[in-house]
Amino acid sequence: MRLGIIGLPGAGKTSIFNALTGSDLPVGNHLSHVKIHTGVANVPDPQLESLIALYEPRKTTYAQITFGDVAGMGEDGSLSGDLVNQLAQWDGFVAVLRAFEDPLTAAPPTPEQDVQVMEAEFLLNDMLRIEAHLERLADDRQIGARDRAELERELDLFQRLTKALQAERPLRGQTLEDAERELLQGYGLISSKPLLLVQNLEEGKDPRPLASDLPSFALYGKLEAELAQLPADEAVGFRKEFEIAEAGNEGLMSACLSLLGQIRFYTVSASEVRAWLLPKGGTVLQAAGTIHSDMARGFIRAEVIQWDDLIQLGGLSEARAAGKLRVEGKEYAPIDGEVIHIRFNV
Ligand SMILES: Nc1nc2c(ncn2[C@@H]2O[C@H](COP(=O)(O)OP(=O)(O)OP(=O)(O)O)[C@@H](O)[C@H]2O)c(=O)[nH]1
Ligand SMILES: [Mg+2]
């Protein structure tokens, strides 16, 4: 999964990108041209670590999210065509809101207003793109260039979207059929993508309430970026000393997982213990296909157990012997935290 970190210039995008990915990109540039850095972050996972401690495998693999530090919004939130084309490539966005005093401009933070500015730009962009497409469809209809029924369905869809945007409703709230969702890919409709608000706080300050129904999170971006550069045990020591209860980057990462509607499942063996992502509601057959296409092709059944039950029982063979492994067919929808063993035959 890929999440783009966006925000007004100087909001702290690069700081938060560094905090999440452990990178050390320079901060404080106030860039307003399009520039994207990509980095991969392991999803912090104490459950996986317990499974690793039990199995002592040769290899361990965390679930991963790819983050992009996407600079290039104007001071007023404006989006160039080039930036929109870049934004269209991501599965969703983390919008960083400056909630600290800006040392460069001394402007007071206005996180609430910044959300509105960004959302308005997203809506405007989508409106322009949809209008342009509706015009093309009208032309096609006139010259009879396309299959009539298909054209009418598409017109109907785009008119529905226009109505939502006119009512200032972002397209992410729109219920769409899979085929419609697929059709819309490639139109650069950015208000259709999930959006998480992140208040980037002055150290020691509390988050402000935001009048928005979007999911939100708050953290000390600068501090988290600095801690991400320390060896893990030193960072833990520092947090204890300064009574920073939980690692902000870990909380942010779980907020990202739920934003993307992903759950985690695990596979365990002496050679590898691994965490995987699966869209919530996805089937165990889909999970098998994520591991290896052969497993989906030759799927027979899945053996399933919650991670903590597995640890209590001491391993898959012990759980099987105790009759504690559930057997599930391909339609089963795994829940978060399950260890899954696929039986397959190719
Ligand atoms: N006090 C404080 N300063 C911060 C925080 N986050 C970032 N800064 C500072 O604000 C400035 C801008 O931070 P960046 O992370 O570069 O912001 P950005 O959004 O990437 O900026 P551009 O890429 O130029 O748009 C830097 O000087 C940071 O050190 C924070 O949480 N608190
Ligand atoms: Mg930056």
Coordinates of C-alpha atoms and ligand atoms in Angstrom, one line a residue, residues 8-15 27-31 71 100 103 200-202 220-222, ligand 1:
L8 CA 0.9 23.2 2.7
P9 CA 4.6 24.3 2.4
G10 CA 6.4 24.0 5.7
A11 CA 3.7 22.0 7.5
G12 CA 6.2 19.3 8.5
K13 CA 5.8 16.7 5.7
T14 CA 9.4 15.9 5.4
S15 CA 9.7 15.7 9.3
V27 CA 13.8 19.8 6.4
G28 CA 12.9 23.5 6.4
N29 CA 13.1 24.2 2.6
H30 CA 9.6 25.5 2.0
L31 CA 9.4 23.8 -1.4
A71 CA 5.9 18.5 -1.9
F100 CA 3.4 24.7 15.7
P103 CA 10.1 29.8 12.8
N200 CA 1.9 18.4 13.7
L201 CA 2.2 19.8 17.3
E202 CA 4.6 22.0 19.1
Y220 CA 5.2 16.0 17.7
G221 CA 6.7 15.6 14.2
K222 CA 10.0 17.2 14.8
Ligands
LIG1 N1 8.4 23.3 16.5 C1 8.3 22.4 15.6 N2 8.9 22.6 14.4 C2 8.7 21.7 13.4 C3 7.8 20.6 13.6 N3 7.8 19.9 12.4 C4 8.6 20.5 11.6 N4 9.1 21.6 12.2 C5 10.0 22.6 11.5 O1 9.4 23.3 10.5 C6 10.2 23.4 9.4 C7 9.5 22.8 8.2 O2 9.5 21.4 8.4 P1 9.5 20.3 7.1 O3 9.4 19.0 7.7 O4 10.7 20.6 6.3 O5 8.2 20.8 6.4 P2 7.7 20.4 4.9 O6 6.2 20.3 5.0 O7 8.4 19.2 4.5 O8 8.1 21.7 4.1 P3 8.3 21.8 2.5 O9 8.7 20.5 2.0 O10 9.2 22.8 2.3 O11 6.9 22.2 2.1 C8 11.5 22.8 9.7 O12 12.4 23.8 10.2 C9 11.2 21.8 10.9 O13 12.2 21.6 11.7 C10 7.2 20.4 14.8 O14 6.4 19.4 15.1 N5 7.4 21.3 15.8

